[in-house]
Amino acid sequence: MIGVIDTDGECAEWAFPAEPGAVRTARHAVRGTLRDWGLDSVGDVTVLLVSELVTNSLRYASGPIGVRLVRRNPAAADAPSGPALLVEVSDPLPDPPRERIAEPDDEGGRGLHLVAVSAQRWGTRHGKSGKTVWFELALPGE
């Protein structure tokens, strides 16, 4: 079940239980919000990257997984390079993930690499109770 924390025009946020259906539910929530915002052009890449990050959280953390979308205003003082979509995935595990290069036969290890090559910026930060992995995608044509 999705617990919508806040949806206010340019921001949407959910908390998902650390259960196997969380990845699918997160994908549907993100895709629906992007469609409502008219951002279908970044829908596929956003859903792919959210799937990877939620899967990582599900694999290593035992608590709730937060997903947050922010449609950044290019006029905002903290917007470094025009209109962008900021995506954050949080979990209670304090250890930051490490990007690695997966071998051809590895069944995992590609998520952060996909984020790194797809996003214009990405990173991690510690929170009060865990960490957040974030990435930013440029919004073309805005």
PDB file of C-alpha atoms in Angstrom:
ATOM      1  CA  MET A   1       0.000   0.000   0.000  1.00  0.00           C
ATOM      2  CA  ILE A   2       1.291   3.463  -0.868  1.00  0.00           C
ATOM      3  CA  GLY A   3       1.432   5.991   1.926  1.00  0.00           C
ATOM      4  CA  VAL A   4       1.340   9.386   0.240  1.00  0.00           C
ATOM      5  CA  ILE A   5       3.146  11.802   2.522  1.00  0.00           C
ATOM      6  CA  ASP A   6       2.808  14.951   0.440  1.00  0.00           C
ATOM      7  CA  THR A   7       1.731  15.810  -3.071  1.00  0.00           C
ATOM      8  CA  ASP A   8       1.780  19.539  -3.682  1.00  0.00           C
ATOM      9  CA  GLY A   9       1.907  20.505  -7.352  1.00  0.00           C
ATOM     10  CA  GLU A  10       5.643  20.360  -7.900  1.00  0.00           C
ATOM     11  CA  CYS A  11       6.513  17.757  -5.254  1.00  0.00           C
ATOM     12  CA  ALA A  12       5.314  14.197  -4.681  1.00  0.00           C
ATOM     13  CA  GLU A  13       6.496  11.907  -1.916  1.00  0.00           C
ATOM     14  CA  TRP A  14       5.692   8.342  -0.888  1.00  0.00           C
ATOM     15  CA  ALA A  15       6.775   5.806   1.722  1.00  0.00           C
ATOM     16  CA  PHE A  16       6.766   2.145   0.704  1.00  0.00           C
ATOM     17  CA  PRO A  17       7.137  -0.804   3.061  1.00  0.00           C
ATOM     18  CA  ALA A  18      10.231  -2.933   2.515  1.00  0.00           C
ATOM     19  CA  GLU A  19       8.259  -5.679   0.777  1.00  0.00           C
ATOM     20  CA  PRO A  20       8.716  -7.382  -2.609  1.00  0.00           C
ATOM     21  CA  GLY A  21       5.910  -5.368  -4.276  1.00  0.00           C
ATOM     22  CA  ALA A  22       7.550  -2.036  -3.393  1.00  0.00           C
ATOM     23  CA  VAL A  23       9.479  -1.774  -6.657  1.00  0.00           C
ATOM     24  CA  ARG A  24       6.408  -2.274  -8.843  1.00  0.00           C
ATOM     25  CA  THR A  25       4.310   0.059  -6.712  1.00  0.00           C
ATOM     26  CA  ALA A  26       7.010   2.760  -6.816  1.00  0.00           C
ATOM     27  CA  ARG A  27       7.245   2.477 -10.612  1.00  0.00           C
ATOM     28  CA  HIS A  28       3.490   2.966 -10.997  1.00  0.00           C
ATOM     29  CA  ALA A  29       3.405   5.918  -8.593  1.00  0.00           C
ATOM     30  CA  VAL A  30       6.331   7.664 -10.306  1.00  0.00           C
ATOM     31  CA  ARG A  31       5.028   7.053 -13.825  1.00  0.00           C
ATOM     32  CA  GLY A  32       1.554   8.334 -12.890  1.00  0.00           C
ATOM     33  CA  THR A  33       2.943  11.495 -11.321  1.00  0.00           C
ATOM     34  CA  LEU A  34       5.216  12.217 -14.283  1.00  0.00           C
ATOM     35  CA  ARG A  35       2.265  11.714 -16.646  1.00  0.00           C
ATOM     36  CA  ASP A  36       0.158  14.128 -14.552  1.00  0.00           C
ATOM     37  CA  TRP A  37       2.977  16.683 -14.703  1.00  0.00           C
ATOM     38  CA  GLY A  38       3.339  16.294 -18.484  1.00  0.00           C
ATOM     39  CA  LEU A  39       6.840  14.846 -18.141  1.00  0.00           C
ATOM     40  CA  ASP A  40       6.432  11.683 -20.212  1.00  0.00           C
ATOM     41  CA  SER A  41       9.695  12.542 -21.995  1.00  0.00           C
ATOM     42  CA  VAL A  42      11.693  11.557 -18.883  1.00  0.00           C
ATOM     43  CA  GLY A  43       9.303   8.839 -17.735  1.00  0.00           C
ATOM     44  CA  ASP A  44      11.175   5.754 -18.916  1.00  0.00           C
ATOM     45  CA  VAL A  45      14.584   6.751 -17.571  1.00  0.00           C
ATOM     46  CA  THR A  46      13.115   7.999 -14.282  1.00  0.00           C
ATOM     47  CA  VAL A  47      11.145   4.786 -13.734  1.00  0.00           C
ATOM     48  CA  LEU A  48      14.203   2.661 -14.581  1.00  0.00           C
ATOM     49  CA  LEU A  49      16.451   4.525 -12.144  1.00  0.00           C
ATOM     50  CA  VAL A  50      13.821   4.548  -9.369  1.00  0.00           C
ATOM     51  CA  SER A  51      13.397   0.784  -9.883  1.00  0.00           C
ATOM     52  CA  GLU A  52      17.131   0.244  -9.483  1.00  0.00           C
ATOM     53  CA  LEU A  53      17.413   2.385  -6.346  1.00  0.00           C
ATOM     54  CA  VAL A  54      14.301   0.961  -4.673  1.00  0.00           C
ATOM     55  CA  THR A  55      15.573  -2.545  -5.456  1.00  0.00           C
ATOM     56  CA  ASN A  56      18.876  -1.676  -3.752  1.00  0.00           C
ATOM     57  CA  SER A  57      17.026  -0.353  -0.713  1.00  0.00           C
ATOM     58  CA  LEU A  58      14.824  -3.419  -0.600  1.00  0.00           C
ATOM     59  CA  ARG A  59      17.837  -5.724  -0.850  1.00  0.00           C
ATOM     60  CA  TYR A  60      19.878  -4.099   1.930  1.00  0.00           C
ATOM     61  CA  ALA A  61      17.532  -2.176   4.252  1.00  0.00           C
ATOM     62  CA  SER A  62      14.710  -3.439   6.420  1.00  0.00           C
ATOM     63  CA  GLY A  63      12.682  -0.284   6.996  1.00  0.00           C
ATOM     64  CA  PRO A  64      10.449   1.918   4.892  1.00  0.00           C
ATOM     65  CA  ILE A  65      11.668   3.204   1.540  1.00  0.00           C
ATOM     66  CA  GLY A  66      10.943   6.814   0.672  1.00  0.00           C
ATOM     67  CA  VAL A  67      10.641   8.137  -2.864  1.00  0.00           C
ATOM     68  CA  ARG A  68      10.381  11.844  -3.588  1.00  0.00           C
ATOM     69  CA  LEU A  69      10.024  13.721  -6.891  1.00  0.00           C
ATOM     70  CA  VAL A  70      10.629  17.455  -7.113  1.00  0.00           C
ATOM     71  CA  ARG A  71      10.076  19.419 -10.295  1.00  0.00           C
ATOM     72  CA  ARG A  72      12.651  22.160  -9.870  1.00  0.00           C
ATOM     73  CA  ASN A  73      11.851  25.695 -10.869  1.00  0.00           C
ATOM     74  CA  PRO A  74      14.682  27.074 -13.044  1.00  0.00           C
ATOM     75  CA  ALA A  75      14.249  30.487 -11.416  1.00  0.00           C
ATOM     76  CA  ALA A  76      15.001  29.081  -7.941  1.00  0.00           C
ATOM     77  CA  ALA A  77      18.290  30.119  -6.388  1.00  0.00           C
ATOM     78  CA  ASP A  78      19.387  26.502  -5.874  1.00  0.00           C
ATOM     79  CA  ALA A  79      18.643  25.404  -9.460  1.00  0.00           C
ATOM     80  CA  PRO A  80      22.124  25.119 -10.994  1.00  0.00           C
ATOM     81  CA  SER A  81      21.262  24.532 -14.626  1.00  0.00           C
ATOM     82  CA  GLY A  82      17.713  25.125 -15.751  1.00  0.00           C
ATOM     83  CA  PRO A  83      14.580  23.068 -15.241  1.00  0.00           C
ATOM     84  CA  ALA A  84      15.198  19.655 -13.733  1.00  0.00           C
ATOM     85  CA  LEU A  85      13.533  16.732 -12.034  1.00  0.00           C
ATOM     86  CA  LEU A  86      15.110  15.828  -8.699  1.00  0.00           C
ATOM     87  CA  VAL A  87      14.470  12.257  -7.554  1.00  0.00           C
ATOM     88  CA  GLU A  88      15.354  10.992  -4.082  1.00  0.00           C
ATOM     89  CA  VAL A  89      15.204   7.450  -2.717  1.00  0.00           C
ATOM     90  CA  SER A  90      15.719   7.099   1.039  1.00  0.00           C
ATOM     91  CA  ASP A  91      16.041   4.168   3.404  1.00  0.00           C
ATOM     92  CA  PRO A  92      17.075   3.631   7.027  1.00  0.00           C
ATOM     93  CA  LEU A  93      20.445   2.024   6.204  1.00  0.00           C
ATOM     94  CA  PRO A  94      23.193   4.563   7.003  1.00  0.00           C
ATOM     95  CA  ASP A  95      25.846   3.085   4.702  1.00  0.00           C
ATOM     96  CA  PRO A  96      26.117   4.868   1.351  1.00  0.00           C
ATOM     97  CA  PRO A  97      26.008   2.654  -1.729  1.00  0.00           C
ATOM     98  CA  ARG A  98      29.154   2.241  -3.803  1.00  0.00           C
ATOM     99  CA  GLU A  99      29.224   2.378  -7.555  1.00  0.00           C
ATOM    100  CA  ARG A 100      31.010  -0.549  -9.130  1.00  0.00           C
ATOM    101  CA  ILE A 101      31.493  -1.989 -12.563  1.00  0.00           C
ATOM    102  CA  ALA A 102      29.591  -5.253 -12.893  1.00  0.00           C
ATOM    103  CA  GLU A 103      31.132  -8.162 -14.737  1.00  0.00           C
ATOM    104  CA  PRO A 104      29.140  -9.500 -17.723  1.00  0.00           C
ATOM    105  CA  ASP A 105      27.888 -12.519 -15.744  1.00  0.00           C
ATOM    106  CA  ASP A 106      27.014 -10.602 -12.557  1.00  0.00           C
ATOM    107  CA  GLU A 107      23.318 -10.598 -11.715  1.00  0.00           C
ATOM    108  CA  GLY A 108      23.519  -7.258  -9.920  1.00  0.00           C
ATOM    109  CA  GLY A 109      25.728  -4.233  -9.432  1.00  0.00           C
ATOM    110  CA  ARG A 110      24.517  -2.072 -12.321  1.00  0.00           C
ATOM    111  CA  GLY A 111      22.051   0.236 -10.571  1.00  0.00           C
ATOM    112  CA  LEU A 112      24.359   3.032  -9.463  1.00  0.00           C
ATOM    113  CA  HIS A 113      26.280   2.852 -12.712  1.00  0.00           C
ATOM    114  CA  LEU A 114      22.999   3.385 -14.598  1.00  0.00           C
ATOM    115  CA  VAL A 115      22.239   6.369 -12.360  1.00  0.00           C
ATOM    116  CA  ALA A 116      25.717   7.815 -12.922  1.00  0.00           C
ATOM    117  CA  VAL A 117      25.556   7.592 -16.723  1.00  0.00           C
ATOM    118  CA  SER A 118      21.904   8.679 -17.050  1.00  0.00           C
ATOM    119  CA  ALA A 119      21.622  11.615 -14.638  1.00  0.00           C
ATOM    120  CA  GLN A 120      23.093  15.072 -15.070  1.00  0.00           C
ATOM    121  CA  ARG A 121      24.014  14.989 -11.361  1.00  0.00           C
ATOM    122  CA  TRP A 122      23.671  12.433  -8.571  1.00  0.00           C
ATOM    123  CA  GLY A 123      24.908  11.748  -5.076  1.00  0.00           C
ATOM    124  CA  THR A 124      24.129  10.538  -1.581  1.00  0.00           C
ATOM    125  CA  ARG A 125      23.563  12.259   1.726  1.00  0.00           C
ATOM    126  CA  HIS A 126      23.087  11.150   5.305  1.00  0.00           C
ATOM    127  CA  GLY A 127      19.833  11.903   7.062  1.00  0.00           C
ATOM    128  CA  LYS A 128      18.616  11.672  10.646  1.00  0.00           C
ATOM    129  CA  SER A 129      17.807   8.007  10.210  1.00  0.00           C
ATOM    130  CA  GLY A 130      19.546   6.615   7.159  1.00  0.00           C
ATOM    131  CA  LYS A 131      20.577   7.893   3.774  1.00  0.00           C
ATOM    132  CA  THR A 132      19.201   9.333   0.571  1.00  0.00           C
ATOM    133  CA  VAL A 133      20.434   8.596  -2.927  1.00  0.00           C
ATOM    134  CA  TRP A 134      19.397  11.359  -5.305  1.00  0.00           C
ATOM    135  CA  PHE A 135      19.688  12.124  -8.979  1.00  0.00           C
ATOM    136  CA  GLU A 136      18.703  14.978 -11.238  1.00  0.00           C
ATOM    137  CA  LEU A 137      17.462  14.796 -14.816  1.00  0.00           C
ATOM    138  CA  ALA A 138      17.282  17.777 -17.159  1.00  0.00           C
ATOM    139  CA  LEU A 139      13.798  18.608 -18.382  1.00  0.00           C
ATOM    140  CA  PRO A 140      14.050  19.404 -22.066  1.00  0.00           C
ATOM    141  CA  GLY A 141      11.843  22.011 -23.647  1.00  0.00           C
ATOM    142  CA  GLU A 142      10.746  23.820 -20.507  1.00  0.00           C
TER     143      GLU A 142
END
